[in-house]
mmCIF file of C-alpha atoms and ligand atoms in Angstrom:
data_model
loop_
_atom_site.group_PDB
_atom_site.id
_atom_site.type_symbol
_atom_site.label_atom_id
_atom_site.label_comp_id
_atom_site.label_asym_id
_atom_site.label_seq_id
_atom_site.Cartn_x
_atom_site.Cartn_y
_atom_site.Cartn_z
ATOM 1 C CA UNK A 20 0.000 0.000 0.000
ATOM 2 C CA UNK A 21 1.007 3.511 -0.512
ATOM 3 C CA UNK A 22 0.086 6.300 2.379
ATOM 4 C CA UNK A 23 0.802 9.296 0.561
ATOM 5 C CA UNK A 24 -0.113 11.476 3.567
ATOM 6 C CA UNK A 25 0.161 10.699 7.401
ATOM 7 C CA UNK A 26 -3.456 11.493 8.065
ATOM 8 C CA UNK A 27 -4.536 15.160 7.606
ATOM 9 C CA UNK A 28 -7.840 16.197 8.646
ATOM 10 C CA UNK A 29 -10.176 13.740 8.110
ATOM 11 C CA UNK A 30 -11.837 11.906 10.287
ATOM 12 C CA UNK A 31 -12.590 8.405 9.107
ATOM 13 C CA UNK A 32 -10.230 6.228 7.692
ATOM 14 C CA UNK A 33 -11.145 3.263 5.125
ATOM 15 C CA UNK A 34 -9.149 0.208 4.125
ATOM 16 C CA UNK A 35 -10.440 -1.738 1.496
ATOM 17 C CA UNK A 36 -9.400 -4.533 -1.046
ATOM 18 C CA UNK A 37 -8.246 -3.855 -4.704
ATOM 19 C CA UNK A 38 -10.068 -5.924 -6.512
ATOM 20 C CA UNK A 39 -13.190 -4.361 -7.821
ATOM 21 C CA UNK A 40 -15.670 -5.679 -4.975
ATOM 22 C CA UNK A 41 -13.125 -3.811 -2.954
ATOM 23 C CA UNK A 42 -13.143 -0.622 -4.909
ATOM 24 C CA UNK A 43 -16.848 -0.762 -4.855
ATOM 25 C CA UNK A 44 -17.267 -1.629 -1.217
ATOM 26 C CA UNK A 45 -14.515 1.519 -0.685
ATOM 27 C CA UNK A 46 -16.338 3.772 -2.987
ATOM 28 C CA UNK A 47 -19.744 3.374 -1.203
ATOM 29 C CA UNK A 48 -18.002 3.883 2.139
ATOM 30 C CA UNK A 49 -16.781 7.019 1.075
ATOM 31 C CA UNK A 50 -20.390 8.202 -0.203
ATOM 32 C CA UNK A 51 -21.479 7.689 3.016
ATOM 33 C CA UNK A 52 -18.000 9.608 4.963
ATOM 34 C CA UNK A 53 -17.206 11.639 1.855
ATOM 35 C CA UNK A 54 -14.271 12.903 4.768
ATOM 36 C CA UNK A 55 -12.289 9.957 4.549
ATOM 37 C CA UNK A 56 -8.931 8.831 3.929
ATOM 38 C CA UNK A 57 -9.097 5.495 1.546
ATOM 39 C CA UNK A 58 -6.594 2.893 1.397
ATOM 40 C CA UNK A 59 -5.943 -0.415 0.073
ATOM 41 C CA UNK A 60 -4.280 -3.182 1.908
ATOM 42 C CA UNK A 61 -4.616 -6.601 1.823
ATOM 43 C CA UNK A 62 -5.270 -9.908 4.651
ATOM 44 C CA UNK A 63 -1.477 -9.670 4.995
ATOM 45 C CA UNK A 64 -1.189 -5.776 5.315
ATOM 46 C CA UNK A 65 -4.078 -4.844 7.602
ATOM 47 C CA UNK A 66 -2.348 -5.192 11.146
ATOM 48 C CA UNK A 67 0.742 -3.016 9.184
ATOM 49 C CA UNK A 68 -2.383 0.004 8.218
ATOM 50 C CA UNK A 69 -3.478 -0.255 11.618
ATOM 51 C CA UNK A 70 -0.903 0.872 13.097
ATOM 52 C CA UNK A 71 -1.657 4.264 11.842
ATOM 53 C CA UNK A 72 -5.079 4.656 12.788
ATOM 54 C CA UNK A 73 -5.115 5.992 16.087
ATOM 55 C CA UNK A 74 -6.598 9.735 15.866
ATOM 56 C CA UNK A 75 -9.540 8.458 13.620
ATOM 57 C CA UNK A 76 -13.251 8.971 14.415
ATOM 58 C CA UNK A 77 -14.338 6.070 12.296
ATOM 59 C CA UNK A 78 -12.576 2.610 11.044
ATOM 60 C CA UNK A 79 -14.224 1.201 8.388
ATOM 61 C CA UNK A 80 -12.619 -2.135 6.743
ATOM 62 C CA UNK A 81 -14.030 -3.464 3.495
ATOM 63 C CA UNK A 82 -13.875 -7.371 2.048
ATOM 64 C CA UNK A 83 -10.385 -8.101 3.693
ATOM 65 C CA UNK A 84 -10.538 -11.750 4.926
ATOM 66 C CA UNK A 85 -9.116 -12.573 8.564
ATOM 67 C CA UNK A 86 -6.335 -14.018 8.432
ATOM 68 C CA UNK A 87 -5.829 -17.588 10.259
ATOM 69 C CA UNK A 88 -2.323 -16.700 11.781
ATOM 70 C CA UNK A 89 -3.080 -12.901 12.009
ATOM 71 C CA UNK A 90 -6.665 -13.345 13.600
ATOM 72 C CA UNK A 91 -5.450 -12.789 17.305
ATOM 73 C CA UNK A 92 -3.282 -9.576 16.664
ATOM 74 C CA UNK A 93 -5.691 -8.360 14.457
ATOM 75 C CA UNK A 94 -8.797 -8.684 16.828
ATOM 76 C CA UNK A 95 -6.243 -7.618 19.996
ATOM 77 C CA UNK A 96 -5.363 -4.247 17.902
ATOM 78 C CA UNK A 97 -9.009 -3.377 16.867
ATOM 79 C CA UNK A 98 -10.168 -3.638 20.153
ATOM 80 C CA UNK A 99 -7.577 -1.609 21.610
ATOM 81 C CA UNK A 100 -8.846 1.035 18.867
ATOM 82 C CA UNK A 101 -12.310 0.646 19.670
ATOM 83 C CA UNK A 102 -12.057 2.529 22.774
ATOM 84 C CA UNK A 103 -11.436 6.018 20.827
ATOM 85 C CA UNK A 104 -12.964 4.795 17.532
ATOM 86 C CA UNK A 105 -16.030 3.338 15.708
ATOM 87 C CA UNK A 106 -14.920 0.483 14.225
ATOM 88 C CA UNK A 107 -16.718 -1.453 11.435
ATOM 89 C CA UNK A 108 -15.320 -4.175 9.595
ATOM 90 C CA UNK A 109 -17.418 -5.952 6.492
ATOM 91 C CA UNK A 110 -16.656 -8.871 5.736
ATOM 92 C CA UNK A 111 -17.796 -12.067 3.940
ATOM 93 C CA UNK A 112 -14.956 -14.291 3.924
ATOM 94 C CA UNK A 113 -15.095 -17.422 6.329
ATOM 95 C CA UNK A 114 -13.732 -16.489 9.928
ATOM 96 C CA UNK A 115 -11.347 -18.178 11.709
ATOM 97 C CA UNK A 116 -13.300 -20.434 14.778
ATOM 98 C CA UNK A 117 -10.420 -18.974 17.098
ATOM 99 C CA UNK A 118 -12.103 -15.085 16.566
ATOM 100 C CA UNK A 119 -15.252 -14.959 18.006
ATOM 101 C CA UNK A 120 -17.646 -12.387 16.341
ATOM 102 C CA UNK A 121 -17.291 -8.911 17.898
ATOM 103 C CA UNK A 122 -19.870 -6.216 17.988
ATOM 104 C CA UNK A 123 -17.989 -4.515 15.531
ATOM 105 C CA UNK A 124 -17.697 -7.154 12.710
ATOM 106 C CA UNK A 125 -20.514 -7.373 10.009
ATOM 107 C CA UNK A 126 -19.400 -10.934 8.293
ATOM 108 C CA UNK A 127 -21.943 -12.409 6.004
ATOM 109 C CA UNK A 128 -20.853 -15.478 3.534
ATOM 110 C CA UNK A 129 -24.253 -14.755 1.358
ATOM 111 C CA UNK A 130 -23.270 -11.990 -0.071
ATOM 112 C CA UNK A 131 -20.454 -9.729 -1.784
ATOM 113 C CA UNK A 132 -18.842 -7.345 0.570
ATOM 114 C CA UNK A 133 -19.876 -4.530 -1.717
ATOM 115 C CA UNK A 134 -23.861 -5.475 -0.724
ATOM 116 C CA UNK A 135 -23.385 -5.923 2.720
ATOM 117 C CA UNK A 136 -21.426 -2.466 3.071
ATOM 118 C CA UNK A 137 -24.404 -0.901 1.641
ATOM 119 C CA UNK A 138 -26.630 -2.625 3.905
ATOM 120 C CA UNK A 139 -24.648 -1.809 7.123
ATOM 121 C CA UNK A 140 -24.290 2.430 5.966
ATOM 122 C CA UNK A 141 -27.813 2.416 4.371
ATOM 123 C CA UNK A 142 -28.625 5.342 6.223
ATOM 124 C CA UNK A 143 -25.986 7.258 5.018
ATOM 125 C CA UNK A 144 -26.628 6.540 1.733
ATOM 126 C CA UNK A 145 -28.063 7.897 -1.482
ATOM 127 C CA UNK A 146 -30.503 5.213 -2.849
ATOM 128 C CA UNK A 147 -28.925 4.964 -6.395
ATOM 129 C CA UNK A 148 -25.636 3.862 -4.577
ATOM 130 C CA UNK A 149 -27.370 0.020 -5.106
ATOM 131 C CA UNK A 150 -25.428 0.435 -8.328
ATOM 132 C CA UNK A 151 -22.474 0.335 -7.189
ATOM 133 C CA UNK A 152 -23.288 -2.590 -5.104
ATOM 134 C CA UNK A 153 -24.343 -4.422 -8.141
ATOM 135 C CA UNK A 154 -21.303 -3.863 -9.900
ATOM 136 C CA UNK A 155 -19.075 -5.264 -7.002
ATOM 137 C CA UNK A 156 -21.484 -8.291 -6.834
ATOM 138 C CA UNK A 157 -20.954 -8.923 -9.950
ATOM 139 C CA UNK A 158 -17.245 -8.294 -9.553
ATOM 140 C CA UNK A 159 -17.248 -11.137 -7.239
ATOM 141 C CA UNK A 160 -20.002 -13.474 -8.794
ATOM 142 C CA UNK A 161 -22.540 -12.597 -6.067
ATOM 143 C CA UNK A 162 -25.010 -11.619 -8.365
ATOM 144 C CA UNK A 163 -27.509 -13.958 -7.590
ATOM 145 C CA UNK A 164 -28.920 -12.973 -4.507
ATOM 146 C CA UNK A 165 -31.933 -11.843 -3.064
ATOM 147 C CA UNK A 166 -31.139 -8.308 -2.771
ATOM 148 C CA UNK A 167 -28.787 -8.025 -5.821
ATOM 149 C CA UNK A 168 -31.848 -9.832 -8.104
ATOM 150 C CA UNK A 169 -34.370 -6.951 -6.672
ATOM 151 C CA UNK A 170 -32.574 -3.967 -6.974
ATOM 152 C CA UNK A 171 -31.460 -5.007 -10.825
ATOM 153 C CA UNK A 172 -34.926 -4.405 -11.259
ATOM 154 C CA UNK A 173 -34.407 -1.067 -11.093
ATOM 155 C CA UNK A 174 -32.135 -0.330 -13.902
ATOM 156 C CA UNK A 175 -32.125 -1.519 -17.209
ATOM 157 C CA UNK A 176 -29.427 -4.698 -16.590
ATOM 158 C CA UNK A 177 -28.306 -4.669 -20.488
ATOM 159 C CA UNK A 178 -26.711 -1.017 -19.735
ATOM 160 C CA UNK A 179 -25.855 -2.225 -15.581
ATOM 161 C CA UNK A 180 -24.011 -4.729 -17.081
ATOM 162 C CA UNK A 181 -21.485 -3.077 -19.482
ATOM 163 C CA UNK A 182 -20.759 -0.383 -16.690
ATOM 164 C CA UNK A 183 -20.220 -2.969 -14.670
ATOM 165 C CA UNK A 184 -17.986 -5.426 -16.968
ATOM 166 C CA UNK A 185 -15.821 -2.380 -18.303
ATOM 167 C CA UNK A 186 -15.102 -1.332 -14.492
ATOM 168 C CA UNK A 187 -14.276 -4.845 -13.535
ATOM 169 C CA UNK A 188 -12.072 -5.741 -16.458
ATOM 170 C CA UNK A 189 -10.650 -2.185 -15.843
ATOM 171 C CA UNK A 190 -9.532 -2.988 -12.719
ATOM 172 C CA UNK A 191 -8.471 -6.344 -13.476
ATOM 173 C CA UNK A 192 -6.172 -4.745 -16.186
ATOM 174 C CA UNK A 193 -4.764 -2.695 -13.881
ATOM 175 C CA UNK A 194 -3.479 -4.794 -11.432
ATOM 176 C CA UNK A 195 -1.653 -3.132 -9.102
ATOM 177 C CA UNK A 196 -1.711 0.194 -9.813
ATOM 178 C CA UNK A 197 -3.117 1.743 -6.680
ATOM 179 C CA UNK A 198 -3.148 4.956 -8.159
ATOM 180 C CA UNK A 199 -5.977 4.065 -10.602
ATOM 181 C CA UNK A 200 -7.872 2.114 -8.184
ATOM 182 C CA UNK A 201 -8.077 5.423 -5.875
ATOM 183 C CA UNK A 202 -8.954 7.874 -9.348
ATOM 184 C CA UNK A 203 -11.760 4.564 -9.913
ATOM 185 C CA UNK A 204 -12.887 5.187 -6.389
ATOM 186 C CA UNK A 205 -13.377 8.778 -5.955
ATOM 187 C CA UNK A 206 -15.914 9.333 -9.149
ATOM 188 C CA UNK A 207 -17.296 6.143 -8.564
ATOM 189 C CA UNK A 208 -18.115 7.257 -4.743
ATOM 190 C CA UNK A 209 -19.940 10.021 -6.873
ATOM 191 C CA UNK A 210 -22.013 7.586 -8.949
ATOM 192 C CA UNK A 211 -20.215 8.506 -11.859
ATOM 193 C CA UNK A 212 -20.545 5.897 -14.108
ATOM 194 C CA UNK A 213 -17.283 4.482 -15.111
ATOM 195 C CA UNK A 214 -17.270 4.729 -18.733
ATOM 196 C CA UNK A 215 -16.855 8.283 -18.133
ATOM 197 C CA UNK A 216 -13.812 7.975 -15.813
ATOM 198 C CA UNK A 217 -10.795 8.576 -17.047
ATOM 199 C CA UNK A 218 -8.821 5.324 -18.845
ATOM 200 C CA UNK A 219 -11.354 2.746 -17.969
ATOM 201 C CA UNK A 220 -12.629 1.946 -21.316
ATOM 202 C CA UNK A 221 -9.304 1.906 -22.324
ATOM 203 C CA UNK A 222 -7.691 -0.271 -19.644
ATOM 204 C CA UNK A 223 -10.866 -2.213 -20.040
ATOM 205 C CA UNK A 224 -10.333 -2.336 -24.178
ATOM 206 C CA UNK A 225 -6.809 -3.622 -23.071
ATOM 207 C CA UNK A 226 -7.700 -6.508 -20.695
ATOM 208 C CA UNK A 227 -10.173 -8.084 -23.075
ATOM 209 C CA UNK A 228 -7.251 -8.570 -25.527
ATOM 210 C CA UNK A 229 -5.309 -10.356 -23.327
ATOM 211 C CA UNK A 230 -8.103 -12.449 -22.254
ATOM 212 C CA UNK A 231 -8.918 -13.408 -25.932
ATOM 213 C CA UNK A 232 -5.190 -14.293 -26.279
ATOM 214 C CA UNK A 233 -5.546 -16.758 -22.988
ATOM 215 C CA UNK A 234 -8.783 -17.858 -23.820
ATOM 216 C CA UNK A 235 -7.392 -19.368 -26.692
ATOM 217 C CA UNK A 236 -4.039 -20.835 -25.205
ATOM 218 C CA UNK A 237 -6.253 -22.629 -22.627
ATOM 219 C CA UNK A 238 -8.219 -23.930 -25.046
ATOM 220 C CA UNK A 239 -4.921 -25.899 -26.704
ATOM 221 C CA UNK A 240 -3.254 -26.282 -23.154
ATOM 222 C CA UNK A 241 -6.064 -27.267 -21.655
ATOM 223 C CA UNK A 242 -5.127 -31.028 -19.047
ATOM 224 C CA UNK A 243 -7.684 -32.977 -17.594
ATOM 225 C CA UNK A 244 -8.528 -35.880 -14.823
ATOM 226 C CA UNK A 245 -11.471 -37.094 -13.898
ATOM 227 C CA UNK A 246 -13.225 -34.397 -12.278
ATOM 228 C CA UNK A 247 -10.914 -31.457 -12.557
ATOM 229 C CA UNK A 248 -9.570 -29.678 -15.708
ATOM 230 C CA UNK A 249 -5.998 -27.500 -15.264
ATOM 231 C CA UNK A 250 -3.286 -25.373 -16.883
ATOM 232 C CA UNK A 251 0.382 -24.875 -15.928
ATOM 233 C CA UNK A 252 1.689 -21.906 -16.774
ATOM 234 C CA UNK A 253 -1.121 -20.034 -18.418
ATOM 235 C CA UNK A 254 1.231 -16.640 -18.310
ATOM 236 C CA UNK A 255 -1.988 -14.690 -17.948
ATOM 237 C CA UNK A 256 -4.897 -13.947 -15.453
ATOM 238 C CA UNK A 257 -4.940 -16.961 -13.331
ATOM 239 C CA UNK A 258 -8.789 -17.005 -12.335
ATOM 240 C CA UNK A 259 -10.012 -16.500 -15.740
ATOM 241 C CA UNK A 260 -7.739 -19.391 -16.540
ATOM 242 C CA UNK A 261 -9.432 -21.037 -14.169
ATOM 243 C CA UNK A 262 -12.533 -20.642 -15.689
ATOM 244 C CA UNK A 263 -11.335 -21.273 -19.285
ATOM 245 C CA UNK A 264 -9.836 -24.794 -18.207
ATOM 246 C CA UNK A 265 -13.291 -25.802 -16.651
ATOM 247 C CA UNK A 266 -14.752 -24.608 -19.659
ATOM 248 C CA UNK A 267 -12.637 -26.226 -22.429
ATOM 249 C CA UNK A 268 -11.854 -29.061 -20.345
ATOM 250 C CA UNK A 269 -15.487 -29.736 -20.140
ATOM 251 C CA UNK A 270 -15.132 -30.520 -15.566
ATOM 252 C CA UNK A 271 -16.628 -28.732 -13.471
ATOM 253 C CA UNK A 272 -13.811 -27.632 -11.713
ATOM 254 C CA UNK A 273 -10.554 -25.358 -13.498
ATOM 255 C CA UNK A 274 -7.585 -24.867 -11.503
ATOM 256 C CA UNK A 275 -4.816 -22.457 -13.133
ATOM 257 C CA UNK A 276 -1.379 -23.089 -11.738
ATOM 258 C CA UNK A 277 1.899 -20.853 -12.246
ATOM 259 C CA UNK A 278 5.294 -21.969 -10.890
ATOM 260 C CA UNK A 279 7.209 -19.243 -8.123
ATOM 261 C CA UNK A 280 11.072 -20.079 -9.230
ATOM 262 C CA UNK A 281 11.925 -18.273 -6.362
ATOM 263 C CA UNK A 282 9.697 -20.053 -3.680
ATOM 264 C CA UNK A 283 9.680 -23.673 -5.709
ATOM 265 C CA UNK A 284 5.843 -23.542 -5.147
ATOM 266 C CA UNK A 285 2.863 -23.753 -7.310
ATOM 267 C CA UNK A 286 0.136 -20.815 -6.708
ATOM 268 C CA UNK A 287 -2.883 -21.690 -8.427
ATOM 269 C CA UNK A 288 -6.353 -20.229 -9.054
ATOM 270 C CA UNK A 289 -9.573 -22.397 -8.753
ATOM 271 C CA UNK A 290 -13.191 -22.035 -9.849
ATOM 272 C CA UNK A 291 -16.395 -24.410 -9.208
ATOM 273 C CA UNK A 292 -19.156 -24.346 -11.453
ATOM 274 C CA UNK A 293 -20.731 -27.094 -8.884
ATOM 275 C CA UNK A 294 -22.166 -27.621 -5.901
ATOM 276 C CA UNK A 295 -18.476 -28.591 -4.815
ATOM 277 C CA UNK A 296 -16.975 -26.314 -2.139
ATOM 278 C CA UNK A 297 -13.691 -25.412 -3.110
ATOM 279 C CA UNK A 298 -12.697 -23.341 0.458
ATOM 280 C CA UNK A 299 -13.614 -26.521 2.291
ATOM 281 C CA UNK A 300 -11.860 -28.850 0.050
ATOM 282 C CA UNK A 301 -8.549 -27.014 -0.238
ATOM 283 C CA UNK A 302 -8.458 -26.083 3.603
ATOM 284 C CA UNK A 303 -8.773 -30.191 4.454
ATOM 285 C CA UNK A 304 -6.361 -31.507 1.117
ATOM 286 C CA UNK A 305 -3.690 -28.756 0.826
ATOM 287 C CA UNK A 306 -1.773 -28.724 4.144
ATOM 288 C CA UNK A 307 -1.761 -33.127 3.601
ATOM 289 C CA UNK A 308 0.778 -31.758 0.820
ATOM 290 C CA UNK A 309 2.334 -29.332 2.649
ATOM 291 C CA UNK A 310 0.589 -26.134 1.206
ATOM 292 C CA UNK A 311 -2.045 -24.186 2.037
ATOM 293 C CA UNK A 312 -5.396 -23.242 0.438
ATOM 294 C CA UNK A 313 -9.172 -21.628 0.635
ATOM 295 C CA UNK A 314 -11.164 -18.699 0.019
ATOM 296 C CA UNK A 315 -14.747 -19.124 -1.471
ATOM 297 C CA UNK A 316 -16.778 -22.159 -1.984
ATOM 298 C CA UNK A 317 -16.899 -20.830 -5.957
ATOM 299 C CA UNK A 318 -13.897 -19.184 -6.251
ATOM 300 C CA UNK A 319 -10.451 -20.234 -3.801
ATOM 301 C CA UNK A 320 -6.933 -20.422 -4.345
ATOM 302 C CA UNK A 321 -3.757 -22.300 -3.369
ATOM 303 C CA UNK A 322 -0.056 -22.924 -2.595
ATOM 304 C CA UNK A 323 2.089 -26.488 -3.127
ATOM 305 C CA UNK A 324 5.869 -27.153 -2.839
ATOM 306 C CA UNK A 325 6.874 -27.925 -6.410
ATOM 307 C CA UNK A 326 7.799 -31.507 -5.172
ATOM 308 C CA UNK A 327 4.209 -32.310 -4.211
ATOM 309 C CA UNK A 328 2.253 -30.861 -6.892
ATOM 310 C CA UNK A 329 1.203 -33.734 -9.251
ATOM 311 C CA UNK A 330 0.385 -35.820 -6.404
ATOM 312 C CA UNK A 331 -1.956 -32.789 -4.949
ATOM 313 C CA UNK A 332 -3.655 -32.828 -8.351
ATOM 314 C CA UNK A 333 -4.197 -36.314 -8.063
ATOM 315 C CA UNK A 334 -5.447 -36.108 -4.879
ATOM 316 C CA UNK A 335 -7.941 -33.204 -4.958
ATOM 317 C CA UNK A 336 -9.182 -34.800 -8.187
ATOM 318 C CA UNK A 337 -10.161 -37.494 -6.100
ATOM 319 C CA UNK A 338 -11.347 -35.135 -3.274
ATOM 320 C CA UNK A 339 -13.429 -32.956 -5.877
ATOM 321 C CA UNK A 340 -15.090 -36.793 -6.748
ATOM 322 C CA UNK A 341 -15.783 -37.875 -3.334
ATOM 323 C CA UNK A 342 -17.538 -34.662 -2.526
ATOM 324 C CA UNK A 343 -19.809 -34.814 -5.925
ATOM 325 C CA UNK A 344 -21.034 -37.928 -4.861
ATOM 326 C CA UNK A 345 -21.760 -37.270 -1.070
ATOM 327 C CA UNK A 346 -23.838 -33.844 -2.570
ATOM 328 C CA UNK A 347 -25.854 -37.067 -4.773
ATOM 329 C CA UNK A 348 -26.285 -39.276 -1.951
ATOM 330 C CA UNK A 349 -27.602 -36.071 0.149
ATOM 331 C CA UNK A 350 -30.182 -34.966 -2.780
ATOM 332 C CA UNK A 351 -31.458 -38.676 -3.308
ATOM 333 C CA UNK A 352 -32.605 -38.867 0.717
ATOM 334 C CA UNK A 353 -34.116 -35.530 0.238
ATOM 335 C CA UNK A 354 -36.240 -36.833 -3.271
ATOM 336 C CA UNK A 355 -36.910 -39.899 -0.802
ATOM 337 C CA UNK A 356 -38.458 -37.891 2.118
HETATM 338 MN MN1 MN B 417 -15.097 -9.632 -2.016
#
């Protein structure tokens, strides 16, 4: 993260995620405390931004999981806060079972972080800011909910939907250029729609190139077992590789892997277009292999020592098949009922 300022005069501070339910969750934050400092940080980073929050009214903290190893710090530090500050942290990302749920923490696994912080600063909050909402849900494939589904109704979805797919592959383009993400936020904390903000069509024009050019590697590159398609190497966007090996592999499960010389790991990108719970799955199979794993049920990622990684495959393959047929067994009794 980049502080360009030690805190001047405002009096909330928000940390948010980069990716564009992030940017949205930040953006409709800061309609609601237009006198706020925004920054972005990251699971790992958070207990590193907190350190400079004393002096702040208001904490707000947007879509960054808890960390499993960080948890007790993290809690420990906002609670020391909380005695000069309002603290609110939105969430939906699983919690550790060691952090209990404090007063303070809005965590909600149903829905994107964008929705919820709507929900929780409602108040605050112009009603056409459900826009912005619905762009971040759609950002990260919580579209489908109950909220979401209503308040589409109030805009006509075929124009809702190239806003929103220009400001996600915008941001996806951009990587991490922090200084775009905070020009993104500010306009978009105005309801400006982002065609009209500066380099997003173009950043957006960008990224779709490079996805046609991976799209179509995939499609040659493309491995499969028996429930699980993959790609090594994709040199690209790792979740949409993800997608494109499920796709083109015909499973219902991608996994995009890329090879860390440095570490002699394998960080990989996965994506369920099942019932299958990928957060679940990963958190049980990747530390038998040494590595570590989770994140969504739809949506996770991982990390296995080079040495281990075909056996992992082989393994979670397996895993992804066991699971399928458990979800079979479970829908059969309920027909039977
Ligand atoms: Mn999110």
């Amino acid at each position: 993260m980049t502080r360009s300022n030690n805190h001047a005069n405002n009096s909330t501070l928000i940390l948010t995620h980069g990716d564009s339910d992030g940017v949205c969750s930040g953006a409709i934050a800061k309609s609601a405390y237009p006198d706020s400092d925004v920054y972005f940080t990251s699971p790992m980073g958070i207990l590193d931004e907190l350190q400079l929050a004393d002096g702040y009214e208001n904490i707000i903290i947007c879509d960054i999981a808890v960390d499993e190893g960080k948890c007790v710090d993290l809690f420990r530090r906002l609670e020391e806060l909380a005695v000069n500050s309002v603290i609110t942290y939105i969430d939906h990302h699983p919690l550790p079972e060691k952090c209990i749920n404090a007063d303070w923490m809005h965590n909600d696994l149903t829905v994107c972080s964008s929705e919820l912080t709507y929900k929780v600063l409602e108040k605050r909050l112009d009603r056409d800011m459900r826009r912005v909402a619905i762009y971040g849900a759609i950002g990260d494939y919580y579209d489908n909910t109950p909220s979401v589904k209503e308040w589409l109704r109030d805009w006509d979805k075929r124009s809702l939907f190239f806003q929103a797919g220009t400001l996600i592959q915008a941001l996806i383009y951009s990587g991490r250029n922090y200084d775009f993400k905070r020009k993104v936020l500010l306009p978009l904390s105005h309801d400006i729609i982002p065609t009209e903000i500066p380099n997003v069509l173009k950043y957006a024009k960008e990224g779709a190139i490079l996805e046609e050019n991976l799209r179509i590697h995939v499609k040659s590159e493309v491995k499969t077992l028996e429930n699980l398609a993959y790609v090594v190497d994709p040199n690209g966007y790792m979740s949409k590789s993800a997608i494109y090996a499920a796709s083109y592999g015909g499973k219902d499960v991608g996994l995009s892997a890329e090879y860390r010389h440095k570490r002699r790991v394998y960080d990989m990108s996965l994506r369920s277009r099942d019932t299958v719970d990928l957060n679940r799955l990963l958190r049980r199979v990747a530390p038998q292999f040494g590595g570590s794993g989770g994140g969504h049920a739809s949506a996770a990622g991982a990390r296995i020592p080079k040495e281990s990684f075909e056996a992992f495959l082989r393994e979670f393959d397996k895993a992804i098949g066991e699971e399928k047929r458990k979800v079979k067994v479970d829908e059969n009794g309920e027909k039977g009922r």
